[in-house]
Amino acid sequence: MRQPLSVIDFATVRKNQSVGESFADSVTLAQEAERLGYTRVWYAEHHNMPTIASSAPAVLISHIASKTESIRLGSGGVMLPNHSPLTIAEQFGTLAELYPGRIDLGLGRAPGTDPRTLQALRRSPQSAENFPQDVKELQGYLTGNSRIPGVSATPGANTNVPLTILGSSLFGAQLAASYGLPYAFASHFAPDALVDAVNTYRTQFQPSEQLAGPYVIAAVNVIASEDADDAARQLEATQRARVRMMVGRGREFTEDEMDMVMASPAAQQILHMLKYMAVGTPDTVVDYLEGFAKHADADELMISPVATRQADVLKGMELLAGAWNK
């Protein structure tokens, strides 16, 4: 049996597209993921990024859950330092009551934004230092064992929404291990510490009421096409779009300018973030993912379908699911 496949969706706002249209695309993606047998779809909290519309995961999850029937939906993740644990318990407790057995809560320690936007969120940069305590407080609310006397989450209490720690370093691995929680590694954009972090997590894992043994989700970028040349073209378009977004910061480049930008050290650093990338025909992608799963020692793979066009994303998901499950 191969590992379960899941999907991370950034609710990407593509060129000449409105935010509302990106949400419609996210609904279609989740419906297709459900039809194709993917395990879950997660949405990442990011702020002040014009091309990412998933800044309010709980709201987006509720909308998409109402348009689907069975697939698990969750945050990948909620950036807990941006919020009070009680607020997140109430939000995800509400989701759990509305859509029983379908809601996940992935938690990240990074702010998911820049320092100025962090200030606009009314949070202190030091809030991240409280992450371990905040996770425990949140867990207390969701299990009906509040750590704050006289304070209970309604909704939230006794929903037991499953928590997952997200990370890209040893800190998250050690925390997930000590708390006995699943660990999701952000190897789709932060590849360098993958092996060390997973090894640390598995070595140090302590069983908990939620989880008896370690469980690793590893994220990986995917472009699948029936034609290898088409997959290569999609990859080039994806790389250029990613560099344009991160280097340009809203500035438009001509194609000649982009050729020069792509050769720059800054662009190479950005492309390194996409190190783990399965590209090609379905069989080629499956071979890569099998090797990646062993390399990451993963129990589940979370694919990031990074093609720049929605039609290519959906077709790639279909091709991968067919090849992975045959």
mmCIF file of C-alpha atoms in Angstrom:
data_model
loop_
_atom_site.group_PDB
_atom_site.id
_atom_site.type_symbol
_atom_site.label_atom_id
_atom_site.label_comp_id
_atom_site.label_asym_id
_atom_site.label_seq_id
_atom_site.Cartn_x
_atom_site.Cartn_y
_atom_site.Cartn_z
ATOM 1 C CA MET A 1 0.000 0.000 0.000
ATOM 2 C CA ARG A 2 1.296 3.413 -0.972
ATOM 3 C CA GLN A 3 0.971 6.386 1.350
ATOM 4 C CA PRO A 4 -2.271 8.391 1.331
ATOM 5 C CA LEU A 5 -2.181 11.494 -0.852
ATOM 6 C CA SER A 6 -3.519 14.866 0.247
ATOM 7 C CA VAL A 7 -3.461 18.370 -1.227
ATOM 8 C CA ILE A 8 -2.461 21.811 -0.003
ATOM 9 C CA ASP A 9 -4.321 24.664 -1.680
ATOM 10 C CA PHE A 10 -3.195 28.296 -1.368
ATOM 11 C CA ALA A 11 -6.371 29.659 -3.004
ATOM 12 C CA THR A 12 -4.080 31.156 -5.623
ATOM 13 C CA VAL A 13 -5.250 34.385 -7.238
ATOM 14 C CA ARG A 14 -4.016 33.994 -10.781
ATOM 15 C CA LYS A 15 -3.316 36.737 -13.301
ATOM 16 C CA ASN A 16 -6.467 38.627 -14.360
ATOM 17 C CA GLN A 17 -8.480 36.745 -11.743
ATOM 18 C CA SER A 18 -10.530 38.058 -8.806
ATOM 19 C CA VAL A 19 -10.365 36.695 -5.280
ATOM 20 C CA GLY A 20 -13.911 35.402 -5.673
ATOM 21 C CA GLU A 21 -12.852 33.481 -8.767
ATOM 22 C CA SER A 22 -9.929 31.969 -6.879
ATOM 23 C CA PHE A 23 -12.351 30.736 -4.191
ATOM 24 C CA ALA A 24 -14.507 29.153 -6.899
ATOM 25 C CA ASP A 25 -11.376 27.386 -8.151
ATOM 26 C CA SER A 26 -10.692 26.144 -4.608
ATOM 27 C CA VAL A 27 -14.192 24.691 -4.383
ATOM 28 C CA THR A 28 -13.661 22.869 -7.677
ATOM 29 C CA LEU A 29 -10.252 21.617 -6.539
ATOM 30 C CA ALA A 30 -11.694 20.195 -3.297
ATOM 31 C CA GLN A 31 -14.584 18.562 -5.133
ATOM 32 C CA GLU A 32 -12.162 16.944 -7.557
ATOM 33 C CA ALA A 33 -9.869 15.846 -4.721
ATOM 34 C CA GLU A 34 -12.878 14.232 -3.037
ATOM 35 C CA ARG A 35 -13.940 12.486 -6.250
ATOM 36 C CA LEU A 36 -10.410 11.224 -6.876
ATOM 37 C CA GLY A 37 -9.930 9.804 -3.375
ATOM 38 C CA TYR A 38 -7.442 12.262 -1.864
ATOM 39 C CA THR A 39 -7.441 12.138 1.938
ATOM 40 C CA ARG A 40 -7.629 15.847 2.837
ATOM 41 C CA VAL A 41 -7.198 19.392 1.563
ATOM 42 C CA TRP A 42 -5.457 21.987 3.726
ATOM 43 C CA TYR A 43 -5.372 25.776 3.459
ATOM 44 C CA ALA A 44 -2.478 27.960 4.605
ATOM 45 C CA GLU A 45 -2.822 31.210 6.522
ATOM 46 C CA HIS A 46 -0.810 33.930 4.792
ATOM 47 C CA HIS A 47 -1.293 37.694 4.936
ATOM 48 C CA ASN A 48 -0.491 40.645 2.658
ATOM 49 C CA MET A 49 0.208 38.399 -0.324
ATOM 50 C CA PRO A 50 -1.799 39.441 -3.413
ATOM 51 C CA THR A 51 -1.610 35.983 -4.989
ATOM 52 C CA ILE A 52 -2.702 33.984 -1.907
ATOM 53 C CA ALA A 53 -6.309 34.316 -0.722
ATOM 54 C CA SER A 54 -6.359 31.743 2.107
ATOM 55 C CA SER A 55 -5.715 34.311 4.858
ATOM 56 C CA ALA A 56 -8.800 33.234 6.849
ATOM 57 C CA PRO A 57 -8.623 29.411 6.807
ATOM 58 C CA ALA A 58 -11.618 28.762 9.082
ATOM 59 C CA VAL A 59 -13.943 30.832 6.884
ATOM 60 C CA LEU A 60 -12.665 29.220 3.690
ATOM 61 C CA ILE A 61 -12.891 25.722 5.180
ATOM 62 C CA SER A 62 -16.514 26.297 6.164
ATOM 63 C CA HIS A 63 -17.428 27.431 2.658
ATOM 64 C CA ILE A 64 -15.694 24.498 0.984
ATOM 65 C CA ALA A 65 -17.023 21.965 3.494
ATOM 66 C CA SER A 66 -20.549 23.091 2.554
ATOM 67 C CA LYS A 67 -19.748 22.307 -1.088
ATOM 68 C CA THR A 68 -18.251 18.842 -0.438
ATOM 69 C CA GLU A 69 -19.452 15.729 1.364
ATOM 70 C CA SER A 70 -16.716 13.614 2.897
ATOM 71 C CA ILE A 71 -13.166 14.826 2.310
ATOM 72 C CA ARG A 72 -11.263 16.076 5.353
ATOM 73 C CA LEU A 73 -10.512 19.794 5.355
ATOM 74 C CA GLY A 74 -8.122 21.713 7.554
ATOM 75 C CA SER A 75 -5.518 24.359 8.073
ATOM 76 C CA GLY A 76 -2.015 23.900 6.865
ATOM 77 C CA GLY A 77 -1.775 25.833 8.936
ATOM 78 C CA VAL A 78 -3.238 28.357 11.260
ATOM 79 C CA MET A 79 -0.368 30.571 12.405
ATOM 80 C CA LEU A 80 -1.174 30.353 16.107
ATOM 81 C CA PRO A 81 0.968 33.340 17.252
ATOM 82 C CA ASN A 82 -1.420 35.556 15.255
ATOM 83 C CA HIS A 83 -4.409 34.521 17.390
ATOM 84 C CA SER A 84 -5.566 33.731 20.895
ATOM 85 C CA PRO A 85 -5.921 29.968 21.459
ATOM 86 C CA LEU A 86 -9.517 30.488 22.629
ATOM 87 C CA THR A 87 -10.467 32.160 19.348
ATOM 88 C CA ILE A 88 -9.041 29.281 17.301
ATOM 89 C CA ALA A 89 -10.739 26.732 19.566
ATOM 90 C CA GLU A 90 -14.066 28.450 19.003
ATOM 91 C CA GLN A 91 -13.553 28.731 15.242
ATOM 92 C CA PHE A 92 -12.506 25.125 14.710
ATOM 93 C CA GLY A 93 -14.939 23.896 17.330
ATOM 94 C CA THR A 94 -17.671 25.518 15.258
ATOM 95 C CA LEU A 95 -16.370 23.762 12.143
ATOM 96 C CA ALA A 96 -16.221 20.420 13.962
ATOM 97 C CA GLU A 97 -19.829 20.755 15.107
ATOM 98 C CA LEU A 98 -20.983 21.738 11.617
ATOM 99 C CA TYR A 99 -18.951 19.078 9.785
ATOM 100 C CA PRO A 100 -18.283 16.217 12.263
ATOM 101 C CA GLY A 101 -15.264 14.031 11.594
ATOM 102 C CA ARG A 102 -13.974 16.149 8.720
ATOM 103 C CA ILE A 103 -11.924 18.949 10.315
ATOM 104 C CA ASP A 104 -8.145 19.091 10.916
ATOM 105 C CA LEU A 105 -6.203 21.816 12.699
ATOM 106 C CA GLY A 106 -2.606 22.226 11.597
ATOM 107 C CA LEU A 107 -0.646 24.759 13.631
ATOM 108 C CA GLY A 108 2.362 26.828 12.609
ATOM 109 C CA ARG A 109 4.687 29.014 14.651
ATOM 110 C CA ALA A 110 5.729 31.492 11.953
ATOM 111 C CA PRO A 111 3.597 34.611 11.406
ATOM 112 C CA GLY A 112 2.987 33.859 7.728
ATOM 113 C CA THR A 113 3.700 37.437 6.774
ATOM 114 C CA ASP A 114 6.086 40.397 6.990
ATOM 115 C CA PRO A 115 6.866 42.446 10.138
ATOM 116 C CA ARG A 116 4.677 45.410 9.155
ATOM 117 C CA THR A 117 1.671 43.173 8.556
ATOM 118 C CA LEU A 118 2.353 41.395 11.827
ATOM 119 C CA GLN A 119 2.024 44.781 13.501
ATOM 120 C CA ALA A 120 -1.242 45.369 11.642
ATOM 121 C CA LEU A 121 -2.496 42.063 13.041
ATOM 122 C CA ARG A 122 -1.910 43.579 16.497
ATOM 123 C CA ARG A 123 0.481 40.787 17.421
ATOM 124 C CA SER A 124 3.948 41.057 18.872
ATOM 125 C CA PRO A 125 6.937 39.341 17.224
ATOM 126 C CA GLN A 126 7.520 37.792 20.649
ATOM 127 C CA SER A 127 4.174 35.952 20.448
ATOM 128 C CA ALA A 128 5.933 33.039 18.729
ATOM 129 C CA GLU A 129 7.874 32.394 21.941
ATOM 130 C CA ASN A 130 4.588 31.337 23.569
ATOM 131 C CA PHE A 131 3.791 28.773 20.872
ATOM 132 C CA PRO A 132 4.350 25.642 23.020
ATOM 133 C CA GLN A 133 2.144 26.996 25.815
ATOM 134 C CA ASP A 134 -0.474 28.212 23.329
ATOM 135 C CA VAL A 135 -0.710 24.758 21.736
ATOM 136 C CA LYS A 136 -1.361 23.238 25.155
ATOM 137 C CA GLU A 137 -3.956 25.884 25.974
ATOM 138 C CA LEU A 138 -5.713 25.286 22.638
ATOM 139 C CA GLN A 139 -5.635 21.535 23.143
ATOM 140 C CA GLY A 140 -7.185 21.995 26.584
ATOM 141 C CA TYR A 141 -10.104 23.940 25.149
ATOM 142 C CA LEU A 142 -10.777 21.357 22.419
ATOM 143 C CA THR A 143 -10.636 18.357 24.763
ATOM 144 C CA GLY A 144 -12.824 19.956 27.434
ATOM 145 C CA ASN A 145 -9.892 20.218 29.843
ATOM 146 C CA SER A 146 -9.353 23.957 29.891
ATOM 147 C CA ARG A 147 -6.123 25.119 31.462
ATOM 148 C CA ILE A 148 -7.731 28.491 32.279
ATOM 149 C CA PRO A 149 -10.047 28.163 35.302
ATOM 150 C CA GLY A 150 -13.596 29.216 34.510
ATOM 151 C CA VAL A 151 -13.008 29.509 30.750
ATOM 152 C CA SER A 152 -14.479 27.028 28.292
ATOM 153 C CA ALA A 153 -14.693 27.077 24.498
ATOM 154 C CA THR A 154 -18.270 26.996 23.225
ATOM 155 C CA PRO A 155 -18.240 25.644 20.555
ATOM 156 C CA GLY A 156 -14.976 23.725 20.909
ATOM 157 C CA ALA A 157 -15.057 21.804 24.176
ATOM 158 C CA ASN A 158 -15.040 18.025 23.663
ATOM 159 C CA THR A 159 -14.856 18.280 19.879
ATOM 160 C CA ASN A 160 -11.323 16.844 20.062
ATOM 161 C CA VAL A 161 -10.345 18.414 16.756
ATOM 162 C CA PRO A 162 -7.076 16.628 15.869
ATOM 163 C CA LEU A 163 -3.998 18.839 16.002
ATOM 164 C CA THR A 164 -0.927 18.628 13.771
ATOM 165 C CA ILE A 165 2.286 20.588 14.269
ATOM 166 C CA LEU A 166 3.654 22.139 11.086
ATOM 167 C CA GLY A 167 7.303 23.001 10.765
ATOM 168 C CA SER A 168 10.449 23.342 8.722
ATOM 169 C CA SER A 169 13.037 23.000 11.500
ATOM 170 C CA LEU A 170 13.999 20.878 14.479
ATOM 171 C CA PHE A 171 11.945 23.062 16.816
ATOM 172 C CA GLY A 172 8.616 21.907 15.404
ATOM 173 C CA ALA A 173 9.820 18.315 15.216
ATOM 174 C CA GLN A 174 10.823 18.293 18.882
ATOM 175 C CA LEU A 175 7.573 19.943 19.949
ATOM 176 C CA ALA A 176 5.394 17.547 17.961
ATOM 177 C CA ALA A 177 7.342 14.612 19.375
ATOM 178 C CA SER A 178 7.106 15.749 22.996
ATOM 179 C CA TYR A 179 3.360 16.473 22.691
ATOM 180 C CA GLY A 180 2.625 13.227 20.841
ATOM 181 C CA LEU A 181 1.120 14.957 17.798
ATOM 182 C CA PRO A 182 1.442 14.359 14.044
ATOM 183 C CA TYR A 183 4.175 16.351 12.326
ATOM 184 C CA ALA A 184 3.835 17.949 8.889
ATOM 185 C CA PHE A 185 7.053 19.172 7.269
ATOM 186 C CA ALA A 186 6.886 22.086 4.816
ATOM 187 C CA SER A 187 9.296 20.539 2.340
ATOM 188 C CA HIS A 188 7.380 22.058 -0.597
ATOM 189 C CA PHE A 189 9.087 25.402 0.125
ATOM 190 C CA ALA A 190 11.614 24.785 2.948
ATOM 191 C CA PRO A 191 13.478 21.607 1.976
ATOM 192 C CA ASP A 192 16.769 21.765 3.824
ATOM 193 C CA ALA A 193 16.025 20.267 7.267
ATOM 194 C CA LEU A 194 13.580 17.589 6.138
ATOM 195 C CA VAL A 195 15.586 14.460 6.922
ATOM 196 C CA ASP A 196 17.025 15.690 10.219
ATOM 197 C CA ALA A 197 13.664 16.987 11.443
ATOM 198 C CA VAL A 198 11.781 13.783 10.653
ATOM 199 C CA ASN A 199 14.498 11.673 12.259
ATOM 200 C CA THR A 200 14.377 13.858 15.364
ATOM 201 C CA TYR A 201 10.604 13.592 15.513
ATOM 202 C CA ARG A 202 10.532 9.813 15.166
ATOM 203 C CA THR A 203 13.366 9.302 17.646
ATOM 204 C CA GLN A 204 11.897 11.550 20.335
ATOM 205 C CA PHE A 205 8.177 10.777 19.901
ATOM 206 C CA GLN A 206 6.141 10.296 23.078
ATOM 207 C CA PRO A 207 2.694 8.643 22.758
ATOM 208 C CA SER A 208 -0.368 10.723 23.655
ATOM 209 C CA GLU A 209 -4.126 10.354 23.878
ATOM 210 C CA GLN A 210 -4.399 11.598 20.313
ATOM 211 C CA LEU A 211 -1.622 9.502 18.763
ATOM 212 C CA ALA A 212 -0.013 6.202 19.766
ATOM 213 C CA GLY A 213 2.908 6.362 17.336
ATOM 214 C CA PRO A 214 4.660 8.956 15.162
ATOM 215 C CA TYR A 215 2.921 10.155 12.011
ATOM 216 C CA VAL A 216 4.725 12.236 9.386
ATOM 217 C CA ILE A 217 3.171 14.227 6.559
ATOM 218 C CA ALA A 218 5.696 15.531 4.022
ATOM 219 C CA ALA A 219 4.795 18.143 1.420
ATOM 220 C CA VAL A 220 6.049 17.967 -2.163
ATOM 221 C CA ASN A 221 5.428 19.967 -5.339
ATOM 222 C CA VAL A 222 3.810 18.169 -8.267
ATOM 223 C CA ILE A 223 3.295 18.806 -11.980
ATOM 224 C CA ALA A 224 1.830 15.861 -13.900
ATOM 225 C CA SER A 225 0.913 15.742 -17.564
ATOM 226 C CA GLU A 226 0.270 13.076 -20.186
ATOM 227 C CA ASP A 227 3.123 14.611 -22.175
ATOM 228 C CA ALA A 228 6.619 15.057 -20.725
ATOM 229 C CA ASP A 229 7.329 18.124 -22.861
ATOM 230 C CA ASP A 230 4.113 19.746 -21.652
ATOM 231 C CA ALA A 231 5.114 19.010 -18.043
ATOM 232 C CA ALA A 232 8.460 20.679 -18.692
ATOM 233 C CA ARG A 233 6.688 23.741 -20.095
ATOM 234 C CA GLN A 234 4.446 23.868 -17.027
ATOM 235 C CA LEU A 235 7.517 23.672 -14.806
ATOM 236 C CA GLU A 236 9.190 26.589 -16.568
ATOM 237 C CA ALA A 237 6.020 28.686 -16.290
ATOM 238 C CA THR A 238 5.741 27.810 -12.600
ATOM 239 C CA GLN A 239 9.354 28.712 -11.881
ATOM 240 C CA ARG A 240 9.082 32.035 -13.662
ATOM 241 C CA ALA A 241 5.816 32.862 -11.912
ATOM 242 C CA ARG A 242 7.289 32.059 -8.500
ATOM 243 C CA VAL A 243 10.393 34.172 -9.110
ATOM 244 C CA ARG A 244 8.315 37.013 -10.562
ATOM 245 C CA MET A 245 6.121 37.029 -7.454
ATOM 246 C CA MET A 246 8.943 36.899 -4.904
ATOM 247 C CA VAL A 247 11.503 39.115 -6.639
ATOM 248 C CA GLY A 248 9.149 41.524 -8.347
ATOM 249 C CA ARG A 249 6.865 42.201 -5.361
ATOM 250 C CA GLY A 250 4.213 43.546 -7.697
ATOM 251 C CA ARG A 251 6.543 44.915 -10.366
ATOM 252 C CA GLU A 252 5.914 43.732 -13.920
ATOM 253 C CA PHE A 253 8.838 42.387 -15.953
ATOM 254 C CA THR A 254 9.134 41.920 -19.696
ATOM 255 C CA GLU A 255 10.097 38.417 -20.806
ATOM 256 C CA ASP A 256 13.620 39.638 -21.614
ATOM 257 C CA GLU A 257 13.897 41.125 -18.128
ATOM 258 C CA MET A 258 12.630 37.863 -16.654
ATOM 259 C CA ASP A 259 15.361 35.970 -18.505
ATOM 260 C CA MET A 260 17.934 38.092 -16.675
ATOM 261 C CA VAL A 261 16.120 37.823 -13.353
ATOM 262 C CA MET A 262 15.999 34.026 -13.643
ATOM 263 C CA ALA A 263 19.794 33.927 -13.867
ATOM 264 C CA SER A 264 20.248 35.982 -10.683
ATOM 265 C CA PRO A 265 21.368 34.558 -7.307
ATOM 266 C CA ALA A 266 18.041 35.641 -5.783
ATOM 267 C CA ALA A 267 16.129 33.588 -8.345
ATOM 268 C CA GLN A 268 18.331 30.556 -7.751
ATOM 269 C CA GLN A 269 17.631 30.764 -4.048
ATOM 270 C CA ILE A 270 13.892 30.880 -4.737
ATOM 271 C CA LEU A 271 14.126 27.908 -7.097
ATOM 272 C CA HIS A 272 15.994 25.983 -4.404
ATOM 273 C CA MET A 273 12.843 26.305 -2.280
ATOM 274 C CA LEU A 274 11.160 24.132 -4.937
ATOM 275 C CA LYS A 275 13.815 21.415 -4.593
ATOM 276 C CA TYR A 276 11.300 18.639 -4.003
ATOM 277 C CA MET A 277 9.379 18.679 -7.272
ATOM 278 C CA ALA A 278 7.795 15.716 -9.068
ATOM 279 C CA VAL A 279 7.484 16.608 -12.758
ATOM 280 C CA GLY A 280 6.555 14.564 -15.803
ATOM 281 C CA THR A 281 4.194 11.868 -16.968
ATOM 282 C CA PRO A 282 2.146 10.029 -14.329
ATOM 283 C CA ASP A 283 4.559 7.095 -14.071
ATOM 284 C CA THR A 284 7.517 9.456 -13.728
ATOM 285 C CA VAL A 285 5.739 11.423 -11.010
ATOM 286 C CA VAL A 286 4.804 8.232 -9.149
ATOM 287 C CA ASP A 287 8.414 7.012 -9.269
ATOM 288 C CA TYR A 288 9.587 10.338 -7.857
ATOM 289 C CA LEU A 289 6.976 10.353 -5.098
ATOM 290 C CA GLU A 290 7.807 6.788 -4.078
ATOM 291 C CA GLY A 291 11.443 7.785 -3.728
ATOM 292 C CA PHE A 292 10.543 10.991 -1.928
ATOM 293 C CA ALA A 293 8.317 9.122 0.541
ATOM 294 C CA LYS A 294 11.225 6.856 1.447
ATOM 295 C CA HIS A 295 13.634 9.798 1.649
ATOM 296 C CA ALA A 296 11.232 11.705 3.920
ATOM 297 C CA ASP A 297 10.190 8.596 5.891
ATOM 298 C CA ALA A 298 6.622 9.858 5.378
ATOM 299 C CA ASP A 299 3.345 8.229 6.351
ATOM 300 C CA GLU A 300 1.375 10.586 4.091
ATOM 301 C CA LEU A 301 2.256 12.874 1.199
ATOM 302 C CA MET A 302 0.721 16.335 0.871
ATOM 303 C CA ILE A 303 1.058 17.432 -2.741
ATOM 304 C CA SER A 304 1.263 21.065 -3.742
ATOM 305 C CA PRO A 305 -0.017 21.213 -7.348
ATOM 306 C CA VAL A 306 1.932 24.194 -8.599
ATOM 307 C CA ALA A 307 0.908 24.550 -12.255
ATOM 308 C CA THR A 308 -0.041 28.105 -13.140
ATOM 309 C CA ARG A 309 -3.370 27.189 -14.791
ATOM 310 C CA GLN A 310 -6.327 25.672 -12.958
ATOM 311 C CA ALA A 311 -7.016 23.234 -15.802
ATOM 312 C CA ASP A 312 -3.457 21.894 -15.535
ATOM 313 C CA VAL A 313 -3.744 21.576 -11.746
ATOM 314 C CA LEU A 314 -6.943 19.534 -11.984
ATOM 315 C CA LYS A 315 -5.672 17.349 -14.820
ATOM 316 C CA GLY A 316 -2.438 16.706 -12.948
ATOM 317 C CA MET A 317 -4.329 15.686 -9.814
ATOM 318 C CA GLU A 318 -6.450 13.283 -11.861
ATOM 319 C CA LEU A 319 -3.464 11.739 -13.611
ATOM 320 C CA LEU A 320 -1.563 11.307 -10.356
ATOM 321 C CA ALA A 321 -4.496 9.748 -8.521
ATOM 322 C CA GLY A 322 -5.051 7.259 -11.334
ATOM 323 C CA ALA A 323 -1.393 6.233 -11.443
ATOM 324 C CA TRP A 324 -0.916 6.188 -7.654
ATOM 325 C CA ASN A 325 -3.937 4.000 -6.938
ATOM 326 C CA LYS A 326 -3.661 1.485 -9.749
#
